[in-house]
mmCIF file of C-alpha atoms in Angstrom:
data_model
loop_
_atom_site.group_PDB
_atom_site.id
_atom_site.type_symbol
_atom_site.label_atom_id
_atom_site.label_comp_id
_atom_site.label_asym_id
_atom_site.label_seq_id
_atom_site.Cartn_x
_atom_site.Cartn_y
_atom_site.Cartn_z
ATOM 1 C CA MET A 1 35.741 66.704 117.353
ATOM 2 C CA SER A 2 37.696 64.983 114.864
ATOM 3 C CA GLY A 3 35.180 62.062 115.077
ATOM 4 C CA PHE A 4 32.809 64.847 114.065
ATOM 5 C CA ALA A 5 34.649 66.132 111.204
ATOM 6 C CA ASP A 6 35.270 62.490 109.987
ATOM 7 C CA ASN A 7 31.885 61.951 110.093
ATOM 8 C CA LEU A 8 30.932 65.082 108.143
ATOM 9 C CA LEU A 9 33.424 64.224 105.321
ATOM 10 C CA HIS A 10 32.428 60.647 105.203
ATOM 11 C CA LEU A 11 28.365 61.941 104.634
ATOM 12 C CA LEU A 12 30.015 64.448 102.055
ATOM 13 C CA TRP A 13 31.794 61.741 100.295
ATOM 14 C CA THR A 14 29.360 59.188 100.192
ATOM 15 C CA PHE A 15 26.325 61.333 98.713
ATOM 16 C CA ALA A 16 28.866 62.953 96.335
ATOM 17 C CA GLN A 17 29.541 59.385 94.931
ATOM 18 C CA LEU A 18 25.891 58.534 95.041
ATOM 19 C CA SER A 19 25.193 61.728 93.208
ATOM 20 C CA VAL A 20 27.744 60.856 90.118
ATOM 21 C CA LEU A 21 26.851 57.000 90.124
ATOM 22 C CA GLY A 22 22.916 57.969 89.930
ATOM 23 C CA PHE A 23 22.128 57.115 86.376
ATOM 24 C CA GLY A 24 18.545 56.391 85.446
ATOM 25 C CA GLY A 25 17.172 59.171 87.696
ATOM 26 C CA GLY A 26 19.022 57.923 90.910
ATOM 27 C CA LYS A 27 16.877 54.951 90.558
ATOM 28 C CA GLY A 28 19.399 52.504 91.272
ATOM 29 C CA ILE A 29 21.280 54.009 94.011
ATOM 30 C CA ILE A 30 19.073 52.682 96.956
ATOM 31 C CA PRO A 31 20.827 49.461 97.631
ATOM 32 C CA GLN A 32 24.313 51.136 97.697
ATOM 33 C CA MET A 33 23.056 54.291 99.874
ATOM 34 C CA HIS A 34 21.598 51.570 102.207
ATOM 35 C CA TYR A 35 24.943 49.682 102.545
ATOM 36 C CA ASP A 36 26.673 53.021 103.406
ATOM 37 C CA ALA A 37 24.052 54.460 105.730
ATOM 38 C CA VAL A 38 22.964 51.456 107.860
ATOM 39 C CA THR A 39 25.939 48.585 107.324
ATOM 40 C CA ARG A 40 29.226 50.713 107.063
ATOM 41 C CA TYR A 41 28.676 53.846 108.865
ATOM 42 C CA GLN A 42 25.549 52.983 110.749
ATOM 43 C CA TRP A 43 23.900 56.385 110.800
ATOM 44 C CA VAL A 44 20.505 55.093 110.494
ATOM 45 C CA THR A 45 18.608 51.789 111.099
ATOM 46 C CA SER A 46 17.108 49.563 108.332
ATOM 47 C CA GLN A 47 13.706 50.481 109.557
ATOM 48 C CA GLN A 48 14.577 54.231 109.413
ATOM 49 C CA PHE A 49 16.282 54.004 106.046
ATOM 50 C CA THR A 50 12.796 52.549 104.848
ATOM 51 C CA GLN A 51 10.569 55.263 106.419
ATOM 52 C CA PHE A 52 13.013 58.198 105.155
ATOM 53 C CA TYR A 53 12.715 56.575 101.816
ATOM 54 C CA THR A 54 8.850 57.029 102.007
ATOM 55 C CA ILE A 55 8.978 60.348 103.296
ATOM 56 C CA GLY A 56 11.013 60.958 100.314
ATOM 57 C CA LYS A 57 8.447 59.762 97.973
ATOM 58 C CA LEU A 58 5.611 61.288 99.946
ATOM 59 C CA VAL A 59 7.144 65.089 99.542
ATOM 60 C CA PRO A 60 7.268 66.825 96.053
ATOM 61 C CA GLY A 61 10.405 66.592 94.383
ATOM 62 C CA PRO A 62 13.152 63.957 93.817
ATOM 63 C CA THR A 63 12.495 61.143 96.109
ATOM 64 C CA THR A 64 16.561 61.140 96.790
ATOM 65 C CA ILE A 65 16.111 64.224 98.742
ATOM 66 C CA PHE A 66 15.657 61.698 101.750
ATOM 67 C CA ALA A 67 19.330 62.172 101.803
ATOM 68 C CA ALA A 68 18.827 65.007 103.771
ATOM 69 C CA LEU A 69 17.062 62.838 106.543
ATOM 70 C CA VAL A 70 19.891 60.539 106.576
ATOM 71 C CA GLY A 71 22.339 63.317 107.193
ATOM 72 C CA TYR A 72 19.771 64.936 109.773
ATOM 73 C CA ALA A 73 20.235 61.637 111.798
ATOM 74 C CA ALA A 74 24.162 60.973 110.782
ATOM 75 C CA ILE A 75 25.237 64.235 112.774
ATOM 76 C CA PRO A 76 23.343 64.080 116.200
ATOM 77 C CA GLY A 77 24.653 67.416 117.582
ATOM 78 C CA ARG A 78 24.112 69.165 114.184
ATOM 79 C CA PRO A 79 21.188 67.768 112.440
ATOM 80 C CA LEU A 80 20.549 70.756 110.159
ATOM 81 C CA LEU A 81 24.383 70.770 109.152
ATOM 82 C CA GLY A 82 24.340 66.940 108.367
ATOM 83 C CA ALA A 83 20.752 67.667 106.368
ATOM 84 C CA THR A 84 22.305 70.218 104.321
ATOM 85 C CA VAL A 85 25.812 68.813 103.641
ATOM 86 C CA ALA A 86 24.222 65.251 102.472
ATOM 87 C CA THR A 87 21.704 67.454 100.694
ATOM 88 C CA ILE A 88 24.440 69.412 98.888
ATOM 89 C CA ALA A 89 26.312 66.384 98.093
ATOM 90 C CA MET A 90 23.625 64.551 96.704
ATOM 91 C CA PHE A 91 22.582 67.182 94.298
ATOM 92 C CA VAL A 92 25.447 69.495 93.262
ATOM 93 C CA PRO A 93 27.757 66.792 91.616
ATOM 94 C CA SER A 94 25.096 65.451 89.426
ATOM 95 C CA SER A 95 23.814 68.863 88.669
ATOM 96 C CA ALA A 96 27.508 70.304 87.591
ATOM 97 C CA ILE A 97 27.476 67.342 85.121
ATOM 98 C CA MET A 98 24.390 67.992 83.756
ATOM 99 C CA VAL A 99 25.319 71.958 83.259
ATOM 100 C CA ALA A 100 28.802 70.701 81.935
ATOM 101 C CA PHE A 101 27.437 68.672 79.341
ATOM 102 C CA ASP A 102 25.043 71.165 77.889
ATOM 103 C CA ALA A 103 28.111 72.120 75.526
ATOM 104 C CA LEU A 104 28.449 68.773 74.162
ATOM 105 C CA TRP A 105 25.062 67.677 73.891
ATOM 106 C CA VAL A 106 24.721 69.490 70.359
ATOM 107 C CA ARG A 107 27.099 67.204 69.093
ATOM 108 C CA PHE A 108 25.937 63.948 71.197
ATOM 109 C CA GLN A 109 22.365 64.633 70.089
ATOM 110 C CA ALA A 110 23.195 63.371 66.465
ATOM 111 C CA SER A 111 25.427 60.667 67.611
ATOM 112 C CA PRO A 112 24.146 56.952 67.836
ATOM 113 C CA TRP A 113 25.932 56.689 71.308
ATOM 114 C CA ARG A 114 23.096 58.533 72.666
ATOM 115 C CA VAL A 115 20.348 55.450 72.468
ATOM 116 C CA ILE A 116 23.237 53.001 72.715
ATOM 117 C CA ILE A 117 23.887 54.166 76.215
ATOM 118 C CA ALA A 118 20.571 54.993 77.216
ATOM 119 C CA GLN A 119 19.320 51.720 76.205
ATOM 120 C CA GLY A 120 22.325 49.557 77.186
ATOM 121 C CA LEU A 121 22.347 51.004 80.831
ATOM 122 C CA ALA A 122 18.808 50.074 81.036
ATOM 123 C CA PRO A 123 18.873 46.582 82.189
ATOM 124 C CA ALA A 124 21.528 47.035 85.099
ATOM 125 C CA ILE A 125 19.458 50.178 86.339
ATOM 126 C CA VAL A 126 16.277 47.931 86.296
ATOM 127 C CA GLY A 127 18.257 45.198 88.074
ATOM 128 C CA LEU A 128 19.040 47.585 90.614
ATOM 129 C CA VAL A 129 15.781 48.502 91.205
ATOM 130 C CA TRP A 130 14.610 45.229 91.788
ATOM 131 C CA SER A 131 17.228 44.915 94.316
ATOM 132 C CA SER A 132 15.755 48.354 95.968
ATOM 133 C CA VAL A 133 12.962 46.202 96.483
ATOM 134 C CA TRP A 134 14.980 43.759 98.806
ATOM 135 C CA THR A 135 16.698 46.833 100.289
ATOM 136 C CA ILE A 136 13.280 48.597 101.177
ATOM 137 C CA ALA A 137 11.551 45.381 102.334
ATOM 138 C CA ARG A 138 14.195 44.881 105.165
ATOM 139 C CA GLY A 139 12.897 48.096 106.864
ATOM 140 C CA VAL A 140 9.267 46.943 106.658
ATOM 141 C CA ALA A 141 7.460 45.608 109.560
ATOM 142 C CA VAL A 142 7.580 41.770 109.644
ATOM 143 C CA SER A 143 3.861 41.313 109.579
ATOM 144 C CA TRP A 144 1.131 39.816 107.195
ATOM 145 C CA VAL A 145 -0.729 43.428 107.240
ATOM 146 C CA ALA A 146 2.397 44.997 105.893
ATOM 147 C CA TYR A 147 3.114 42.391 103.324
ATOM 148 C CA ALA A 148 -0.826 42.616 102.369
ATOM 149 C CA VAL A 149 -0.616 46.535 102.224
ATOM 150 C CA ALA A 150 2.179 46.484 99.843
ATOM 151 C CA ALA A 151 0.819 43.885 97.609
ATOM 152 C CA VAL A 152 -2.554 46.188 97.430
ATOM 153 C CA VAL A 153 -0.752 49.163 96.787
ATOM 154 C CA THR A 154 1.241 47.478 94.082
ATOM 155 C CA VAL A 155 -1.926 46.377 92.247
ATOM 156 C CA LEU A 156 -3.441 49.700 92.612
ATOM 157 C CA MET A 157 -0.585 51.585 91.171
ATOM 158 C CA LEU A 158 -0.369 49.423 88.220
ATOM 159 C CA ARG A 159 -4.157 49.189 87.873
ATOM 160 C CA THR A 160 -5.769 52.694 88.564
ATOM 161 C CA LYS A 161 -4.353 56.363 88.429
ATOM 162 C CA LEU A 162 -3.949 56.995 92.278
ATOM 163 C CA SER A 163 -1.146 58.705 93.072
ATOM 164 C CA THR A 164 2.032 58.065 95.049
ATOM 165 C CA PRO A 165 1.122 60.561 97.939
ATOM 166 C CA VAL A 166 -2.221 59.299 98.014
ATOM 167 C CA LEU A 167 -1.535 55.596 98.049
ATOM 168 C CA ILE A 168 1.169 56.079 100.843
ATOM 169 C CA LEU A 169 -1.284 57.963 103.027
ATOM 170 C CA LEU A 170 -3.741 55.274 102.545
ATOM 171 C CA SER A 171 -1.225 52.582 103.829
ATOM 172 C CA GLY A 172 -0.532 54.751 106.997
ATOM 173 C CA VAL A 173 -4.373 54.668 107.786
ATOM 174 C CA VAL A 174 -4.376 51.053 107.450
ATOM 175 C CA GLY A 175 -1.129 51.381 109.889
ATOM 176 C CA VAL A 176 -2.495 53.280 112.334
ATOM 177 C CA ALA A 177 -5.411 50.658 112.901
ATOM 178 C CA ALA A 178 -3.656 47.630 112.298
ATOM 179 C CA LEU A 179 0.444 48.089 112.811
ATOM 180 C CA ARG A 180 0.839 49.725 116.056
ATOM 181 C CA MET B 1 11.802 77.046 74.479
ATOM 182 C CA ASP B 2 9.966 74.774 71.874
ATOM 183 C CA ARG B 3 8.422 71.266 72.396
ATOM 184 C CA ASP B 4 11.420 69.584 70.554
ATOM 185 C CA CYS B 5 13.805 71.644 73.012
ATOM 186 C CA PHE B 6 11.631 70.143 75.975
ATOM 187 C CA MET B 7 11.814 66.440 74.866
ATOM 188 C CA ASP B 8 15.598 66.686 74.430
ATOM 189 C CA GLY B 9 16.216 68.083 77.740
ATOM 190 C CA LEU B 10 13.810 65.294 79.070
ATOM 191 C CA GLU B 11 16.007 62.799 77.110
ATOM 192 C CA ILE B 12 19.327 63.943 78.302
ATOM 193 C CA SER B 13 17.952 64.571 81.711
ATOM 194 C CA GLN B 14 17.062 60.588 81.928
ATOM 195 C CA ILE B 15 20.605 59.609 80.655
ATOM 196 C CA LEU B 16 22.663 61.670 82.877
ATOM 197 C CA PRO B 17 23.087 61.025 86.795
ATOM 198 C CA GLY B 18 20.576 63.014 88.963
ATOM 199 C CA PRO B 19 17.347 62.910 89.574
ATOM 200 C CA ASN B 20 14.932 63.722 86.137
ATOM 201 C CA ILE B 21 12.832 66.507 87.266
ATOM 202 C CA LEU B 22 15.984 68.357 88.715
ATOM 203 C CA ASN B 23 18.174 68.016 85.875
ATOM 204 C CA LEU B 24 15.132 69.036 83.476
ATOM 205 C CA ALA B 25 15.111 71.995 85.443
ATOM 206 C CA LEU B 26 18.420 72.688 85.036
ATOM 207 C CA TYR B 27 18.364 72.330 81.317
ATOM 208 C CA CYS B 28 15.267 74.602 80.900
ATOM 209 C CA GLY B 29 17.043 77.015 83.121
ATOM 210 C CA GLN B 30 20.281 77.094 81.150
ATOM 211 C CA ARG B 31 18.466 77.256 77.640
ATOM 212 C CA VAL B 32 16.882 80.369 78.760
ATOM 213 C CA ARG B 33 19.382 82.055 80.822
ATOM 214 C CA GLY B 34 22.714 80.186 80.763
ATOM 215 C CA VAL B 35 24.752 79.168 83.748
ATOM 216 C CA PRO B 36 22.946 81.643 85.954
ATOM 217 C CA GLY B 37 19.698 80.201 84.983
ATOM 218 C CA ALA B 38 20.574 76.894 85.713
ATOM 219 C CA VAL B 39 21.795 77.957 89.258
ATOM 220 C CA ALA B 40 18.414 80.021 89.689
ATOM 221 C CA ALA B 41 16.679 76.655 88.592
ATOM 222 C CA PHE B 42 18.750 74.239 90.806
ATOM 223 C CA LEU B 43 17.520 76.761 93.772
ATOM 224 C CA GLY B 44 14.175 76.812 92.757
ATOM 225 C CA ALA B 45 14.058 72.881 92.374
ATOM 226 C CA SER B 46 16.051 71.761 95.457
ATOM 227 C CA ILE B 47 15.235 74.254 98.436
ATOM 228 C CA PRO B 48 11.352 73.926 98.488
ATOM 229 C CA PRO B 49 11.720 69.748 99.023
ATOM 230 C CA PHE B 50 14.688 70.253 101.290
ATOM 231 C CA ILE B 51 12.615 72.775 103.447
ATOM 232 C CA ILE B 52 9.558 70.250 103.478
ATOM 233 C CA VAL B 53 11.864 66.769 104.191
ATOM 234 C CA LEU B 54 13.441 69.023 107.004
ATOM 235 C CA ILE B 55 10.053 69.834 108.530
ATOM 236 C CA ALA B 56 9.180 66.121 107.934
ATOM 237 C CA GLY B 57 12.470 65.046 109.538
ATOM 238 C CA ALA B 58 12.114 67.501 112.684
ATOM 239 C CA LEU B 59 8.504 65.693 113.248
ATOM 240 C CA TYR B 60 9.619 62.217 112.865
ATOM 241 C CA PHE B 61 12.283 62.485 115.537
ATOM 242 C CA LYS B 62 10.155 64.262 117.966
ATOM 243 C CA TYR B 63 7.144 61.958 117.283
ATOM 244 C CA SER B 64 8.036 58.644 116.265
ATOM 245 C CA ALA B 65 8.197 56.746 119.097
ATOM 246 C CA ASN B 66 4.449 57.562 119.719
ATOM 247 C CA PRO B 67 2.472 54.046 118.874
ATOM 248 C CA PHE B 68 0.114 55.939 116.418
ATOM 249 C CA VAL B 69 2.861 57.690 114.336
ATOM 250 C CA GLN B 70 5.091 54.627 114.444
ATOM 251 C CA GLY B 71 1.976 52.694 113.105
ATOM 252 C CA ALA B 72 1.412 55.272 110.500
ATOM 253 C CA LEU B 73 4.819 55.141 109.634
ATOM 254 C CA ARG B 74 4.817 51.210 109.294
ATOM 255 C CA GLY B 75 1.775 51.579 107.121
ATOM 256 C CA CYS B 76 3.104 54.200 104.874
ATOM 257 C CA ALA B 77 6.358 52.313 104.459
ATOM 258 C CA ALA B 78 4.697 49.272 103.678
ATOM 259 C CA GLY B 79 3.073 51.121 100.577
ATOM 260 C CA ALA B 80 6.127 52.346 99.754
ATOM 261 C CA LEU B 81 7.227 49.029 99.382
ATOM 262 C CA GLY B 82 4.307 48.315 97.240
ATOM 263 C CA LEU B 83 5.069 51.311 94.817
ATOM 264 C CA THR B 84 8.851 50.190 94.363
ATOM 265 C CA VAL B 85 7.302 46.689 93.430
ATOM 266 C CA GLY B 86 5.129 48.036 91.156
ATOM 267 C CA ASN B 87 7.868 50.615 89.621
ATOM 268 C CA ALA B 88 10.271 47.511 89.329
ATOM 269 C CA LEU B 89 7.543 45.164 87.525
ATOM 270 C CA GLU B 90 6.699 48.069 84.930
ATOM 271 C CA LEU B 91 10.395 48.538 84.141
ATOM 272 C CA ALA B 92 11.134 44.785 83.566
ATOM 273 C CA TRP B 93 7.966 44.898 81.538
ATOM 274 C CA ASP B 94 9.635 47.185 79.146
ATOM 275 C CA GLU B 95 12.434 44.890 78.891
ATOM 276 C CA ARG B 96 10.396 41.836 77.770
ATOM 277 C CA ALA B 97 11.272 41.830 74.061
ATOM 278 C CA ASP B 98 14.905 40.611 74.592
ATOM 279 C CA TRP B 99 15.805 37.937 76.936
ATOM 280 C CA ALA B 100 19.348 38.581 77.373
ATOM 281 C CA ARG B 101 18.159 41.931 78.657
ATOM 282 C CA ILE B 102 15.908 39.883 81.274
ATOM 283 C CA VAL B 103 19.005 37.744 82.454
ATOM 284 C CA LEU B 104 21.177 40.784 82.674
ATOM 285 C CA LEU B 105 18.689 42.415 84.773
ATOM 286 C CA ALA B 106 18.278 39.384 86.799
ATOM 287 C CA LEU B 107 21.671 38.708 87.299
ATOM 288 C CA THR B 108 22.446 42.321 88.338
ATOM 289 C CA ALA B 109 19.608 42.383 91.166
ATOM 290 C CA VAL B 110 21.150 38.956 92.527
ATOM 291 C CA THR B 111 24.419 39.870 92.616
ATOM 292 C CA VAL B 112 23.527 43.373 94.014
ATOM 293 C CA SER B 113 21.319 41.972 96.864
ATOM 294 C CA LEU B 114 23.223 38.823 97.639
ATOM 295 C CA LEU B 115 26.829 39.772 97.036
ATOM 296 C CA HIS B 116 26.461 43.910 97.642
ATOM 297 C CA MET B 117 28.555 44.565 94.773
ATOM 298 C CA PRO B 118 29.472 48.346 94.592
ATOM 299 C CA LEU B 119 27.307 50.540 92.484
ATOM 300 C CA LEU B 120 30.673 51.662 90.791
ATOM 301 C CA LEU B 121 31.310 48.086 89.740
ATOM 302 C CA VAL B 122 27.811 47.230 88.939
ATOM 303 C CA LEU B 123 27.481 50.018 86.264
ATOM 304 C CA VAL B 124 30.999 48.997 84.885
ATOM 305 C CA ILE B 125 30.180 45.483 84.519
ATOM 306 C CA PHE B 126 26.381 44.803 83.774
ATOM 307 C CA GLY B 127 26.168 48.325 82.610
ATOM 308 C CA GLY B 128 29.281 47.763 80.316
ATOM 309 C CA ILE B 129 27.715 44.301 78.828
ATOM 310 C CA GLY B 130 24.530 46.137 78.510
ATOM 311 C CA ILE B 131 26.064 48.563 76.178
ATOM 312 C CA VAL B 132 28.182 46.022 74.416
ATOM 313 C CA HIS B 133 25.027 44.009 73.641
ATOM 314 C CA GLN B 134 22.975 47.402 72.469
ATOM 315 C CA TYR B 135 25.951 48.119 70.065
ATOM 316 C CA VAL B 136 25.893 44.456 68.808
ATOM 317 C CA THR B 137 22.173 44.426 68.076
ATOM 318 C CA THR B 138 22.151 48.086 67.067
ATOM 319 C CA ARG B 139 24.423 47.061 64.518
ATOM 320 C CA ARG B 140 23.454 43.899 63.263
ATOM 321 C CA PRO B 141 20.541 44.833 60.861
ATOM 322 C CA LYS B 142 22.801 47.171 59.051
ATOM 323 C CA GLN B 143 25.371 44.838 58.023
#
C-alpha cells in the first residue's frame, strides 16, 4: 500500500515540476519527461512513451495531455486515478502561475524584459525540441520503413498544408501495411 | 475583448509555462469574468481532451497487442517523429540570423541528449545565457 502511495506522490511531483518548467508552450519538457517516466520510475517503455506522445499529438488540445496516459500506465491497479493525478499535476500549477501573473501583466507589458526573456529563452527551448527528436526517435521501430515515413512526413509538414492528425493517420495506414 | 487584448494574451501565453492554448483560454476567461472565468476556461479547455485521451488510453491497453494495431501505432509514431523533426527545423530556422543563438541551441540539444542534464539546470544555464545575450544585443544599438 505504501508503494501505491509513493508511486502516486512521485507521479504528482514529477508532473508538477514539468508543469512549472514548461516554458515555450511545454515544447521543451519531453526529454525530462522521458527520463522520469522511462528511465527513473519505469512507468512506461520508450516505445509506449513515443506512442503516447503520438496520441497526444493526434487528439485535439495540448499535446502534453499525454501525461494522462503515462499516469494511466503508472498506477496499474487504478489507471483512472493515475491519469487524473498526472493531468492535474501537469496542468494546474502552470495555470495557477498564468492566473496569478495577470495582476503583474499590466506592468510587465511595457517592460523591455518582456521581449528579452521571451527571446532569450528561445534558443534553449529550441535546443530542447531538438533533443525531443532524439527522445521520440528512441521509441520508433528500428526499420527503414519507419524512418522513410518520418522523412516524408517532415517534408509534407514543411511543404504542404496537411494537418497534424491527417499526417499521423496517413502514417498509421502505412504502418498497418508495412510495420506489423 | 478586442483584438489587441487577444494578441497580448497570446504573447503572455507563449512566455509563461504551460500549453499555449490552455494559457490563452485562461487569459480570456480571466479577462471576461475574473478568476471564476479562468476556472471555467480551465475546465472547458482540459476536460474534453482528458476524456478523449482516456478513451484512447483504454483502447490502447486493450488492443495494442493486436499486430494490426501495433503496425498502425508504429506508423503513427514514425509520423509523429517526422512532425517533431519538422517543428525543430522550423524553430531552428527562426534563429538563423544570429550564430550565437544557433551555437546555444546546439549546445543545449547535445547536453540534454547525451548528458541528460535536468530541465531546471538547462533553463537556468542555457536560458540564462540566452537572456544575458539578448539583454546585451538589445542594449548595444542604444549606446
